[in-house]
Coordinates of C-alpha atoms in Angstrom, one line a residue:
X1 CA -59.3 -44.8 33.1
X2 CA -57.5 -43.5 36.0
X3 CA -54.2 -41.2 35.5
X4 CA -51.2 -43.0 35.9
X5 CA -49.6 -42.4 39.2
X6 CA -45.9 -40.8 39.4
X7 CA -43.8 -42.4 42.1
X8 CA -40.5 -41.2 43.5
X9 CA -37.9 -43.9 43.1
X10 CA -34.6 -44.6 45.1
X11 CA -31.9 -45.5 42.4
X12 CA -29.6 -47.2 44.9
X13 CA -32.5 -49.8 45.4
X14 CA -34.8 -49.4 42.5
X15 CA -37.5 -49.5 45.0
X16 CA -40.5 -46.9 45.1
X17 CA -40.1 -44.4 47.9
X18 CA -43.7 -42.7 47.6
X19 CA -46.6 -41.7 45.2
X20 CA -46.1 -38.3 44.7
X21 CA -48.5 -37.2 42.1
X22 CA -50.4 -38.5 39.0
X23 CA -49.6 -37.6 35.2
X24 CA -51.4 -34.5 34.0
X25 CA -54.0 -34.6 31.4
X26 CA -54.5 -32.6 28.3
X27 CA -56.9 -30.7 30.2
X28 CA -54.6 -30.4 33.4
X29 CA -52.1 -29.1 31.0
X30 CA -54.6 -26.7 29.5
X31 CA -55.6 -25.6 33.1
X32 CA -52.0 -24.9 34.3
X33 CA -50.7 -22.9 31.3
X34 CA -54.0 -20.7 31.5
X35 CA -53.7 -19.8 34.8
X36 CA -49.9 -18.9 34.3
X37 CA -51.0 -16.7 31.3
X38 CA -53.5 -14.7 33.5
X39 CA -51.0 -14.3 36.1
X40 CA -48.2 -12.9 33.7
X41 CA -49.2 -9.0 34.6
X42 CA -48.3 -10.0 38.4
X43 CA -44.6 -10.0 36.9
X44 CA -44.7 -6.4 35.1
X45 CA -42.9 -4.6 37.8
X46 CA -39.3 -5.0 37.9
X47 CA -39.0 -4.4 41.4
X48 CA -41.3 -6.7 42.7
X49 CA -40.1 -9.6 40.3
X50 CA -36.5 -8.9 41.7
X51 CA -38.2 -9.0 45.2
X52 CA -39.9 -12.4 44.4
X53 CA -36.5 -13.8 42.9
X54 CA -34.5 -12.8 46.3
X55 CA -37.2 -14.3 48.4
X56 CA -37.1 -17.6 46.6
X57 CA -33.6 -17.7 47.1
X58 CA -33.8 -17.2 50.5
X59 CA -36.5 -19.8 51.3
X60 CA -34.7 -22.4 49.2
X61 CA -31.8 -21.9 51.4
X62 CA -34.0 -22.0 54.5
X63 CA -35.5 -25.5 53.4
X64 CA -32.1 -26.8 52.2
X65 CA -31.7 -29.9 54.8
X66 CA -34.9 -30.9 53.6
X67 CA -34.5 -30.4 49.9
X68 CA -31.0 -32.3 49.7
X69 CA -32.4 -35.2 51.9
X70 CA -35.3 -35.7 49.2
X71 CA -33.3 -35.1 46.4
X72 CA -30.4 -37.3 47.5
X73 CA -33.0 -40.1 48.1
X74 CA -34.4 -39.6 44.4
X75 CA -31.0 -39.2 42.6
X76 CA -28.3 -40.6 44.7
X77 CA -25.9 -37.7 43.8
X78 CA -24.8 -37.3 47.4
X79 CA -25.6 -34.7 50.4
X80 CA -22.3 -32.8 49.3
X81 CA -23.0 -32.4 45.7
X82 CA -26.5 -31.4 46.0
X83 CA -25.7 -28.8 48.7
X84 CA -23.5 -27.2 46.5
X85 CA -26.1 -27.2 43.5
X86 CA -28.9 -25.6 45.7
X87 CA -26.0 -22.9 46.6
X88 CA -25.4 -22.7 43.1
X89 CA -29.2 -22.3 42.2
X90 CA -29.7 -19.5 44.9
X91 CA -27.0 -17.5 43.8
X92 CA -28.3 -17.6 40.3
X93 CA -31.7 -16.2 41.4
X94 CA -30.0 -13.5 43.3
X95 CA -28.0 -12.9 40.4
X96 CA -30.9 -12.1 38.0
X97 CA -32.5 -10.4 40.7
X98 CA -29.8 -7.9 40.0
X99 CA -30.0 -7.9 36.6
X100 CA -33.6 -7.4 36.8
X101 CA -32.6 -4.2 39.0
X102 CA -30.0 -2.8 36.6
X103 CA -32.2 -2.9 33.7
X104 CA -29.8 -3.0 31.1
X105 CA -31.3 -6.5 29.9
X106 CA -33.9 -4.3 28.3
X107 CA -31.8 -2.9 25.6
X108 CA -33.5 0.6 25.7
X109 CA -32.3 2.4 22.5
X110 CA -33.8 5.9 21.5
X111 CA -33.0 7.5 18.2
X112 CA -34.6 11.3 18.1
X113 CA -35.7 12.7 14.5
X114 CA -33.0 13.4 12.2
X115 CA -34.3 15.3 9.2
X116 CA -30.7 15.7 7.8
X117 CA -29.8 12.1 7.6
X118 CA -30.4 9.9 4.3
X119 CA -32.9 9.0 4.4
X120 CA -34.6 10.9 7.4
X121 CA -34.8 9.1 10.7
X122 CA -38.2 9.8 12.4
X123 CA -38.5 9.7 16.3
X124 CA -37.6 5.7 17.0
X125 CA -37.7 3.9 20.7
X126 CA -37.0 0.3 21.1
X127 CA -37.0 -1.8 24.2
X128 CA -37.5 -5.6 25.1
X129 CA -40.9 -7.2 26.4
X130 CA -41.4 -10.5 27.7
X131 CA -42.7 -13.3 25.4
X132 CA -45.2 -15.0 27.8
X133 CA -45.7 -18.2 29.1
X134 CA -42.5 -20.3 29.2
X135 CA -42.4 -24.3 29.1
X136 CA -39.7 -25.4 30.9
X137 CA -38.4 -29.1 30.6
X138 CA -36.3 -30.3 33.8
X139 CA -33.3 -31.9 33.5
X140 CA -32.4 -35.4 35.2
X141 CA -28.5 -34.7 36.2
X142 CA -29.3 -31.4 38.2
X143 CA -32.6 -31.6 40.0
X144 CA -32.1 -27.7 41.2
X145 CA -30.0 -26.1 38.9
X146 CA -31.6 -27.1 35.7
X147 CA -35.1 -28.2 37.0
X148 CA -37.6 -26.6 38.6
X149 CA -35.9 -23.4 40.4
X150 CA -32.9 -23.4 37.5
X151 CA -31.4 -21.2 35.1
X152 CA -34.4 -21.5 32.8
X153 CA -37.0 -20.9 35.4
X154 CA -34.9 -17.8 36.9
X155 CA -34.3 -16.2 33.8
X156 CA -37.7 -16.4 32.2
X157 CA -39.1 -14.9 35.9
X158 CA -36.5 -11.9 35.6
X159 CA -37.8 -11.4 31.9
X160 CA -41.4 -11.0 33.6
X161 CA -42.4 -14.7 31.9
X162 CA -44.5 -16.8 34.1
X163 CA -43.3 -20.7 33.5
X164 CA -44.7 -24.3 33.6
X165 CA -42.2 -26.7 34.6
X166 CA -42.4 -30.3 33.2
X167 CA -41.0 -32.4 36.2
X168 CA -38.2 -35.0 35.5
X169 CA -39.6 -38.2 36.3
X170 CA -36.1 -38.9 38.4
X171 CA -37.0 -36.5 40.9
X172 CA -40.8 -35.8 41.1
X173 CA -40.9 -35.2 44.9
X174 CA -37.7 -32.6 44.9
X175 CA -39.7 -31.0 42.2
X176 CA -43.0 -30.9 44.3
X177 CA -41.2 -29.6 47.2
X178 CA -39.3 -26.9 45.3
X179 CA -42.7 -25.8 43.4
X180 CA -44.4 -25.2 46.7
X181 CA -41.3 -22.9 47.9
X182 CA -41.4 -20.8 44.8
X183 CA -45.3 -20.6 45.6
X184 CA -44.7 -19.2 48.9
X185 CA -42.5 -16.8 47.8
X186 CA -44.8 -15.5 45.3
X187 CA -47.6 -15.4 47.9
X188 CA -45.1 -13.1 50.0
X189 CA -45.2 -10.3 47.1
X190 CA -48.6 -11.1 46.1
X191 CA -48.0 -12.8 43.1
X192 CA -50.5 -15.5 42.1
X193 CA -48.8 -18.9 42.9
X194 CA -49.7 -20.2 39.5
X195 CA -46.5 -17.8 37.8
X196 CA -44.6 -21.0 38.6
X197 CA -46.9 -24.3 37.3
X198 CA -45.7 -27.7 37.6
X199 CA -46.8 -30.9 35.6
X200 CA -46.0 -34.6 35.3
X201 CA -46.0 -37.0 32.9
X202 CA -44.4 -37.7 29.2
X203 CA -47.9 -37.0 27.4
X204 CA -48.1 -33.4 29.3
X205 CA -44.7 -32.4 28.1
X206 CA -45.7 -33.0 24.4
X207 CA -48.9 -31.1 25.2
X208 CA -47.3 -28.2 26.8
X209 CA -45.2 -27.3 23.7
X210 CA -48.2 -27.4 21.9
X211 CA -50.2 -25.1 24.0
X212 CA -51.2 -22.1 22.1
X213 CA -50.5 -19.7 25.0
X214 CA -46.9 -21.2 25.4
X215 CA -44.5 -18.6 23.8
X216 CA -41.3 -20.2 24.1
X217 CA -39.7 -23.1 25.9
X218 CA -36.5 -24.5 27.2
X219 CA -35.2 -27.9 27.6
X220 CA -32.4 -29.9 28.8
X221 CA -32.0 -33.6 28.1
X222 CA -31.3 -36.1 25.2
X223 CA -30.9 -35.7 21.7
X224 CA -33.9 -37.7 20.6
X225 CA -36.2 -36.2 23.4
X226 CA -35.4 -32.9 22.5
X227 CA -35.4 -32.8 18.7
X228 CA -38.6 -34.5 19.4
X229 CA -40.1 -31.5 21.1
X230 CA -38.2 -29.1 18.9
X231 CA -40.0 -30.4 15.9
X232 CA -43.1 -29.9 17.8
X233 CA -42.7 -26.4 18.5
X234 CA -41.9 -25.8 15.0
X235 CA -44.5 -27.4 13.6
X236 CA -47.2 -25.6 15.7
X237 CA -49.9 -23.4 13.8
X238 CA -47.7 -20.5 15.4
X239 CA -44.1 -22.1 15.9
X240 CA -42.2 -21.1 19.1
X241 CA -38.4 -20.3 20.0
X242 CA -37.4 -23.7 21.5
X243 CA -33.9 -23.5 23.2
X244 CA -32.5 -27.2 23.9
X245 CA -29.6 -28.5 25.3
X246 CA -29.3 -31.9 23.5
X247 CA -26.2 -33.4 24.0
X248 CA -22.3 -33.1 23.5
X249 CA -19.1 -35.1 23.4
X250 CA -16.7 -32.1 24.7
X251 CA -13.4 -33.0 22.9
X252 CA -10.4 -32.3 24.4
X253 CA -7.0 -32.0 22.7
X254 CA -3.6 -33.0 24.1
X255 CA -0.7 -31.6 22.3
X256 CA 2.3 -33.7 22.2
X257 CA 4.4 -30.7 24.0
X258 CA 1.5 -30.8 26.7
X259 CA 1.8 -34.1 26.9
X260 CA 5.6 -34.1 27.3
X261 CA 5.4 -31.5 29.8
X262 CA 2.6 -33.0 32.5
X263 CA 1.1 -36.1 31.2
X264 CA 0.6 -37.5 34.9
X265 CA -1.1 -34.3 35.9
X266 CA -3.4 -34.0 32.5
X267 CA -4.3 -38.0 33.2
X268 CA -5.5 -37.4 36.9
X269 CA -7.2 -34.3 35.8
X270 CA -9.1 -36.1 33.2
X271 CA -10.0 -38.8 35.5
X272 CA -11.5 -36.3 37.8
X273 CA -13.5 -34.5 35.3
X274 CA -14.9 -37.3 33.4
X275 CA -16.1 -39.2 36.8
X276 CA -17.4 -36.2 38.1
X277 CA -21.0 -36.9 39.5
X278 CA -20.7 -40.5 38.4
X279 CA -20.1 -38.9 34.6
X280 CA -23.0 -37.4 34.7
X281 CA -22.6 -33.8 33.4
X282 CA -23.7 -32.7 29.9
X283 CA -20.0 -31.1 29.7
X284 CA -18.1 -34.4 30.7
X285 CA -15.1 -34.6 28.5
X286 CA -16.2 -37.5 26.1
X287 CA -13.4 -37.7 23.6
X288 CA -9.7 -36.8 24.4
X289 CA -7.4 -36.6 21.4
X290 CA -3.8 -37.7 22.9
X291 CA -0.6 -38.3 21.2
X292 CA 0.9 -41.6 20.3
X293 CA 4.2 -42.5 21.8
X294 CA 5.7 -42.9 25.5
X295 CA 4.3 -39.3 26.6
X296 CA 0.6 -40.3 25.5
X297 CA 1.3 -43.7 26.9
X298 CA 2.2 -41.7 30.3
X299 CA -0.9 -39.8 30.0
X300 CA -2.8 -43.0 29.6
X301 CA -1.1 -44.6 32.8
X302 CA -1.8 -41.8 34.8
X303 CA -5.6 -41.7 33.7
X304 CA -6.0 -45.5 34.3
X305 CA -4.7 -45.4 37.9
X306 CA -7.0 -42.8 38.5
X307 CA -10.0 -43.9 37.2
X308 CA -9.2 -47.3 39.1
X309 CA -9.2 -45.6 42.3
X310 CA -12.7 -43.8 41.6
X311 CA -14.9 -46.4 42.5
X312 CA -18.4 -47.8 41.6
X313 CA -21.3 -45.2 41.3
X314 CA -25.0 -45.0 41.3
X315 CA -26.6 -43.4 38.0
X316 CA -29.9 -41.5 38.1
X317 CA -32.2 -44.6 37.5
X318 CA -31.6 -47.9 36.2
X319 CA -32.8 -46.8 32.5
X320 CA -29.7 -45.1 32.5
X321 CA -27.5 -47.7 34.1
X322 CA -28.8 -50.2 31.6
X323 CA -28.2 -47.8 28.2
X324 CA -24.6 -47.1 30.0
X325 CA -23.9 -50.7 30.1
X326 CA -24.9 -51.6 27.0
X327 CA -23.4 -48.4 25.2
X328 CA -19.9 -48.9 26.7
X329 CA -19.9 -53.1 25.5
X330 CA -21.0 -52.1 22.2
X331 CA -18.1 -49.2 22.1
X332 CA -15.6 -51.9 23.1
X333 CA -16.6 -54.3 20.6
X334 CA -15.2 -52.6 17.7
X335 CA -11.8 -53.4 16.1
X336 CA -8.8 -51.8 17.7
X337 CA -10.4 -50.3 20.7
X338 CA -8.9 -51.4 24.1
X339 CA -10.0 -50.9 27.5
X340 CA -7.3 -50.2 30.0
X341 CA -9.8 -49.9 32.7
X342 CA -13.0 -51.5 31.6
X343 CA -16.6 -49.4 32.2
X344 CA -19.7 -51.3 32.8
X345 CA -22.0 -52.8 35.5
X346 CA -20.8 -52.9 39.2
X347 CA -23.3 -54.3 41.4
X348 CA -26.8 -54.7 40.9
X349 CA -27.4 -51.0 41.2
X350 CA -23.9 -49.7 40.6
X351 CA -21.8 -49.0 37.5
X352 CA -17.7 -48.9 37.1
X353 CA -15.9 -46.2 35.5
X354 CA -13.9 -46.8 32.7
X355 CA -12.1 -45.4 29.5
X356 CA -11.4 -46.9 25.8
X357 CA -8.4 -46.1 23.4
X358 CA -8.3 -46.1 19.6
X359 CA -6.0 -45.3 16.9
X360 CA -7.2 -41.8 15.8
X361 CA -7.2 -43.0 12.3
X362 CA -10.1 -45.1 13.2
X363 CA -12.7 -42.2 13.4
X364 CA -11.9 -40.5 10.4
X365 CA -12.0 -41.9 6.9
X366 CA -13.3 -45.2 5.5
X367 CA -14.2 -47.8 8.1
X368 CA -14.5 -45.1 10.9
X369 CA -16.2 -45.9 14.3
X370 CA -18.7 -43.4 14.3
X371 CA -20.4 -44.8 17.6
X372 CA -17.5 -43.5 19.2
X373 CA -18.0 -40.2 18.2
X374 CA -21.7 -40.4 20.2
X375 CA -22.0 -39.1 23.7
X376 CA -22.2 -41.9 25.9
X377 CA -24.1 -40.5 29.4
X378 CA -22.0 -41.9 32.3
X379 CA -18.5 -42.5 33.7
X380 CA -16.7 -43.0 30.1
X381 CA -14.2 -41.3 27.7
X382 CA -12.6 -42.5 24.7
X383 CA -8.9 -41.6 24.2
X384 CA -8.1 -41.2 20.4
X385 CA -4.3 -41.7 20.1
X386 CA -3.2 -39.6 17.0
X387 CA 0.0 -39.8 15.1
X388 CA 0.0 -36.3 13.2
X389 CA -1.7 -32.9 13.7
X390 CA -3.2 -33.9 10.3
X391 CA -5.2 -37.1 12.4
X392 CA -6.5 -34.5 15.0
X393 CA -7.8 -32.0 12.1
X394 CA -9.1 -35.3 10.5
X395 CA -11.4 -36.2 13.7
X396 CA -12.1 -32.5 14.7
X397 CA -13.7 -32.0 11.3
X398 CA -16.0 -35.0 11.8
X399 CA -17.4 -33.8 15.2
X400 CA -20.7 -32.2 15.5
X401 CA -21.3 -29.1 17.7
X402 CA -20.5 -29.2 21.2
X403 CA -21.1 -27.2 24.5
X404 CA -17.2 -27.3 25.2
X405 CA -14.0 -27.9 23.6
X406 CA -10.5 -28.0 25.2
X407 CA -6.9 -28.1 24.5
X408 CA -4.0 -28.6 26.6
X409 CA -1.2 -26.7 25.5
X410 CA 2.6 -26.8 26.8
X411 CA 3.8 -23.6 28.5
X412 CA 5.8 -22.4 25.3
X413 CA 2.4 -22.8 23.3
X414 CA 0.3 -21.0 25.8
X415 CA 2.6 -18.0 25.2
X416 CA 2.0 -18.2 21.4
X417 CA 4.4 -20.3 20.3
X418 CA 3.6 -23.6 18.0
X419 CA 0.3 -24.2 16.7
X420 CA -1.9 -23.4 19.9
X421 CA -3.6 -20.5 18.2
X422 CA -4.2 -23.0 15.0
X423 CA -6.0 -25.8 17.5
X424 CA -8.1 -23.0 19.3
X425 CA -9.2 -21.7 15.9
X426 CA -10.6 -25.3 15.2
X427 CA -12.3 -25.8 18.4
X428 CA -14.3 -22.5 18.1
X429 CA -15.9 -23.7 15.2
X430 CA -16.9 -26.5 17.3
X431 CA -18.2 -25.0 20.7
X432 CA -20.0 -22.5 22.6
X433 CA -17.3 -22.3 25.3
X434 CA -13.6 -22.9 24.8
X435 CA -11.0 -23.8 27.2
X436 CA -7.1 -23.8 27.6
X437 CA -5.5 -26.1 30.2
X438 CA -8.6 -26.8 32.4
X439 CA -11.6 -29.2 32.1
X440 CA -15.3 -28.4 31.1
X441 CA -17.1 -29.8 34.0
X442 CA -18.3 -26.9 36.4
X443 CA -20.4 -24.1 34.4
X444 CA -19.6 -20.7 36.5
X445 CA -22.7 -18.5 36.8
X446 CA -21.3 -15.4 35.7
X447 CA -22.1 -12.5 33.2
X448 CA -19.5 -13.7 30.6
X449 CA -20.6 -17.4 30.6
X450 CA -22.1 -19.0 27.5
X451 CA -23.6 -22.6 27.9
X452 CA -24.4 -23.5 24.5
X453 CA -23.2 -24.4 20.9
X454 CA -23.8 -25.3 17.7
X455 CA -26.2 -28.3 17.1
X456 CA -26.8 -30.7 18.4
X457 CA -25.3 -29.5 21.6
X458 CA -28.2 -26.7 21.5
X459 CA -30.9 -26.0 19.0
X460 CA -30.5 -22.0 19.3
X461 CA -27.4 -19.5 19.7
X462 CA -28.2 -18.4 23.2
X463 CA -27.0 -19.8 26.6
X464 CA -28.9 -21.3 29.1
X465 CA -26.3 -19.9 32.2
X466 CA -24.9 -16.6 32.8
X467 CA -27.1 -12.9 32.5
X468 CA -27.5 -13.0 29.2
X469 CA -29.8 -16.1 29.2
X470 CA -32.8 -13.7 30.3
X471 CA -32.5 -12.9 26.2
X472 CA -34.5 -16.0 25.3
X473 CA -37.5 -14.9 26.4
X474 CA -37.5 -11.5 25.3
X475 CA -38.9 -9.9 21.8
X476 CA -38.0 -6.3 20.7
X477 CA -40.5 -3.9 20.0
X478 CA -40.3 -0.1 18.4
X479 CA -42.3 2.4 19.1
X480 CA -42.5 5.2 16.2
X481 CA -43.3 8.9 16.3
X482 CA -45.2 8.1 19.4
X483 CA -46.2 11.0 21.8
X484 CA -44.2 11.1 25.1
X485 CA -47.5 10.4 26.8
X486 CA -48.6 7.1 25.4
X487 CA -44.8 5.5 25.7
X488 CA -44.0 3.1 27.9
X489 CA -41.9 4.5 31.1
X490 CA -39.0 2.7 29.6
X491 CA -38.8 4.8 26.7
X492 CA -39.4 8.5 27.6
X493 CA -36.9 11.1 27.8
X494 CA -36.9 11.7 31.4
X495 CA -35.9 8.1 31.9
X496 CA -38.1 7.8 35.1
X497 CA -37.0 4.5 36.0
X498 CA -33.3 5.4 36.0
X499 CA -32.5 2.8 33.2
X500 CA -29.2 2.2 31.4
X501 CA -30.1 2.9 27.3
X502 CA -28.3 4.6 24.4
X503 CA -29.8 7.6 23.2
X504 CA -29.0 8.7 19.5
X505 CA -26.1 6.6 19.2
X506 CA -24.4 7.5 22.8
X507 CA -24.5 5.4 26.0
X508 CA -26.6 7.0 28.9
X509 CA -26.6 5.7 32.5
X510 CA -29.0 6.9 35.5
X511 CA -26.1 9.2 36.9
X512 CA -26.6 11.0 33.4
X513 CA -22.8 10.0 32.6

């Protein structure tokens, strides 16, 4: 039987654009993984792989017009959004090149012998080494930044790990084009193109996580799909780390004082955040706790006006559109749920943004609307109107882990008066990134960034954005009482590679300071 064809589809029309590839068989996956495993030595030199990452960024930038056009045809995300996303992706590659150059991610620690300690300390030298081949599962909603050239790939390559990417079916042509660009970048540095492999197909994704030469995996997608792969990774004869981003409601709390101070501005800001990218951001605010009463009414009115002005949009594929339409209809039918602006189907291929309101009491206690506490992918949010601080706490106590949690405070509350600190503490228990007086959409690529959170937001405590994302693909090794001549260069006393490190409990920098 012939392999299934992989087609590029236009979500604006639902029509096929072109056949891009065929789905990989188990044998295909085996060949791609083995080729990547064989190529891992080519990434051993830090200077070479830093140069490779910079070249990849440069070539992607040079090809941006073609890449953006194809990505827009496959995702309907629009040239402006995609141009910005590609620029972010190129910046991320360059940022990881800088991290590779600096070398602090190797976490070099040297303890010289100390016979006076209790017990005595032998000569110990610790650093981190790459795990091996990393499986990367591309995301539907970010064809660049969380797909073939995205953060998982960039951080894994920075760590010295080859990658095999399972392409997302919503943008297979974009995936093929980007993989080809990364292959060109590798070739310019005499690195085998196999350091970035690409496979298509659901079965290929399952085979990939089970392959014995795959040492770790990174995933961005649904709870259902991510959990299945997470379980498969854990069930292997040799389990592997699985760093999955699975889903998030991203709660927002608006205090009574904040609503009294700036209800209209909060409402319009919320509308912009929840409809950004047609609501297809993993950090979209999906639940907002707003006060009952006149100030809360003003916030809801402002939100309604701004959402009505947002207009219809196209989701990434028609399956997602169908799930969105069905999901909001099911939620809207629940008792005591209203729809000031009704979300749902727009035209034949579009959806209309909207939001639902519900008394906060309906989200806690007997007869709670649990469905409203689950993520609904698309341009919709739920505004829960609370009567007291106790109701806010009751709702927050029922939420699972999230990528983000936000609180809007008044000027006085932000200055430390009132219950701002208490709310912040409640939100810190729920999420990996906590925001004050902002909106969670937009994840800056920066050293202090954390894009993760308690399950089901992610399956680990690591981040998939920011410099520390590289740590996911490394493991520590300590050498004890090892002769200098046999030590890796990173661990020798003379520090021939000029690495920042910690020696006998004191930080030591290449300058000797």
